[in-house]
Every structure is written in C-alpha cells, then in structure tokens.
Amino acid sequence: METGDEDWRVLEGGAYAWFEAPSLAAGAKLVARIVELGEALPDVDLRAGGVRLRIRPGVLERDEVELARLISEVARELGLVADPSVLQGFRVVIDARDVPPVLGFWRTALGYDLVGDTELADPAGRDPVFAIQQLDEPRPLRNRIHVDIGRPAEAVEAARTAVGQEPYGAYQLTLADAEGNEADVVPGEALTEDWRALFGAMTFYPTSSPIQASRLATAVAQLAEDAGWPLLVDIRPTGVTIDSGKDRWEDGVYEAVIPFAELAGRIQAAARELGLRADPANLRFVQLGFDAVDTAEVQAFWLTVLGYERDPRQDLTDIYDPRRLGPVIMFQSLDAADEERRKQRNRIHCSLAVPSDQAQVRIDAAVAAGGSILDRTPSNCTLADPEGNELTITTQA
C-alpha cells in the first residue's frame, strides 16, 4: 500500500503512523475526529505521549490511502506532529524441526489465532506475532531466550490441560513445546469485577461501534489524566483494552493523585454509564526473558537497537518501549561455565520491521553497541548481540 503521505510507513501488517500528543486527552481528541470521518476506525494505540494508528489492508471499507491522508489532515488541524522514525513492528521467530506440534503448542499457550500456515497473531493486535519456521540442524540444549505469558487463571488452566503438561521450574509455571522451547505461563488474579492483574492491571470492554469505543476512550483518557496514571488505551474493532503497563498499577510507581484501585472503580462506573460490561477472559501479556553472562552488555545492545529505556527500579532488569507499544524484555544471569549452551544458536530469535529509511540507522547503532552482522540481503539484515542472540531487521519497500 502506498499512502502518498509522509506521515505513514508500510510495515508488516499494514500502514502505520505515530502522532506525538501532549496528553492522553489530546490523543483521544484525534480518535474522536477520526470517528467523525466515517464508521470505520483503524487500530488505535492511545498513549500519554501520542497515538499510534495502524490501517490493516482489506479490513476497512474506506480506501486505505484516502483514510491515511484524511487522518493526517485532522492531526495537523489538532496541532499533532507525526514521527515516522519511531515506527517498528516486533515479532518472535521460533525454529522447529517439526513445525506442526510446535505451532500447536504456542497457539494454545498464547491463545493466539493461526494466520496462514505458520504464523500466530494476538487476536487483539497488541502483543507480538509469533512465526514458526523450519529448522534443519538439531539444537537440543535450552535456549537463552524464553517467553513469559500472563493470562487469566481459567485460560492458563485450560492451556495446561490442552498441552497435557504439569508446570515445572523454580516457580512451577514453565511449559515447553515438543522441542524444548519454554514459556512461563502465569495465571493472573482478579483485582476487581472488571480488572485482572496479568503482570499489569488490565480490562477489556467490548463495544458495538467506533462511536461507543471513542466515547469510552475519551472518558478513560480524562479520568487517567486527572488521576495521574498514564494508562495504555487500545481500540480495536471488537472493543477497548485498558492497561496499566507492566507492574505500573502498584502504589508508589507514579506520583498519582488517587490510588489505582480508585481509578479502576471510576473507569468501571464510566463504562457502565455507556452501557458496557467488561470481558477479561481473553486478556494477555507477553514479554521476553534473556539469559546472559554479561547482562549489562547484552542489555545495552537491545536498548540501542530497539530504542528502549531501562526501568529505573533497582530490583528490575527490564527494558521497555518508551511509547509502551513493544514487548518488555528482562534479563537473567547465565553461568559463564555453561559453555555448550552459550555456543548453541537459539531456536528463538527476534525480528524487527522498520521503515526503509531507518534500517541503516538501526544497523549502524546496533553494531556500535557491540552487535555483529551475520547475514544481509536488500530487505533483511540479521544481527547478533554480544552473546549471540539474533535479531533480523526487515524493511518493506
């Protein structure tokens, strides 16, 4: 898709734009104006610092190019400026010798939809795509990368039953596919009638129209702003997800005006006024964990290439997307004496889609941060961090 607009870039899965906004309420005004353009809404990720929009090909009735141009015009009228350099799409790639059972495990553990033959996508379009690809040579040892998945307790129990495994590991949360790729599948707990704690505090309200979704987003944005909580508000055709971000619903994280529990109650009341009821059954949280001997060195590579920031809390090794759009990555210590595992290529690696005019910038920054180039084609560059964890930077003309 060619949008013909400098604000937009084509990445995997559609045309994207990011508009800087000074507040959640300012971003919600853009959403309301987009709704006025017609009945269709693109995917919207509303943040305290801006709005990301994704137009998926073939999903909207309105011509995608026309809609992109109209949205850009509205954004400019509101004084919002686009920054296409920050756009990126993160995915997880798993190499498998026998693809179908590995694919089946991850589809069940994640609660994702099957897309095509070998890809899995979050039905809410929030967490990263997983792709399973053919592996020719054996790599039998444990990966240095694992996946953490938070889901409601009932969904976790159903997944354990479906894969026929009892969880193991230090916290009795780990499940593994047939080739040893591991996921800690973590059951969340209820915070209130509407909210669940899945690393972060989350809720989902199904909506019947873009107008209803926009009204809820506007109400939530103002409530969150008044309370001092920079919530994440994601609007999809099926409804609105409201999320605190990982661990950020706990008291003391922000200099908030009111406790999070009180804000959650106010949001629930606003939803009820709009005739909405929460459906938290399909909520999820996905993050990656890296084992590393020199965690600071490995962390520095990923901070640089992803444009992430360090979580300032002393007891955490997390790095995060400052716009709260990509997955959190955390780091754990690996015994330097475990040489065989350190030398083996992971079966799990990452892929990052970026605008074509940003690819070389990212590659240069990654190499400067200690990375090395393993392979390169006109549209792909595979890099390794200082301990061999791989990232493929991809572009789409």
PDB file of C-alpha atoms in Angstrom, residues 128 158 268 343 358 369 385:
ATOM      1  CA  PRO A 128       3.938  -9.601  19.083  1.00  0.00           C
ATOM      2  CA  ALA A 158      -7.204 -24.709  30.082  1.00  0.00           C
ATOM      3  CA  GLN A 268     -15.788   0.885  35.632  1.00  0.00           C
ATOM      4  CA  LYS A 343      27.661 -21.580  21.990  1.00  0.00           C
ATOM      5  CA  GLN A 358      15.520   3.857   9.206  1.00  0.00           C
ATOM      6  CA  ALA A 369      26.532  -1.178  20.635  1.00  0.00           C
ATOM      7  CA  ASP A 385      24.152  -9.245  20.125  1.00  0.00           C
TER       8      ASP A 385
END
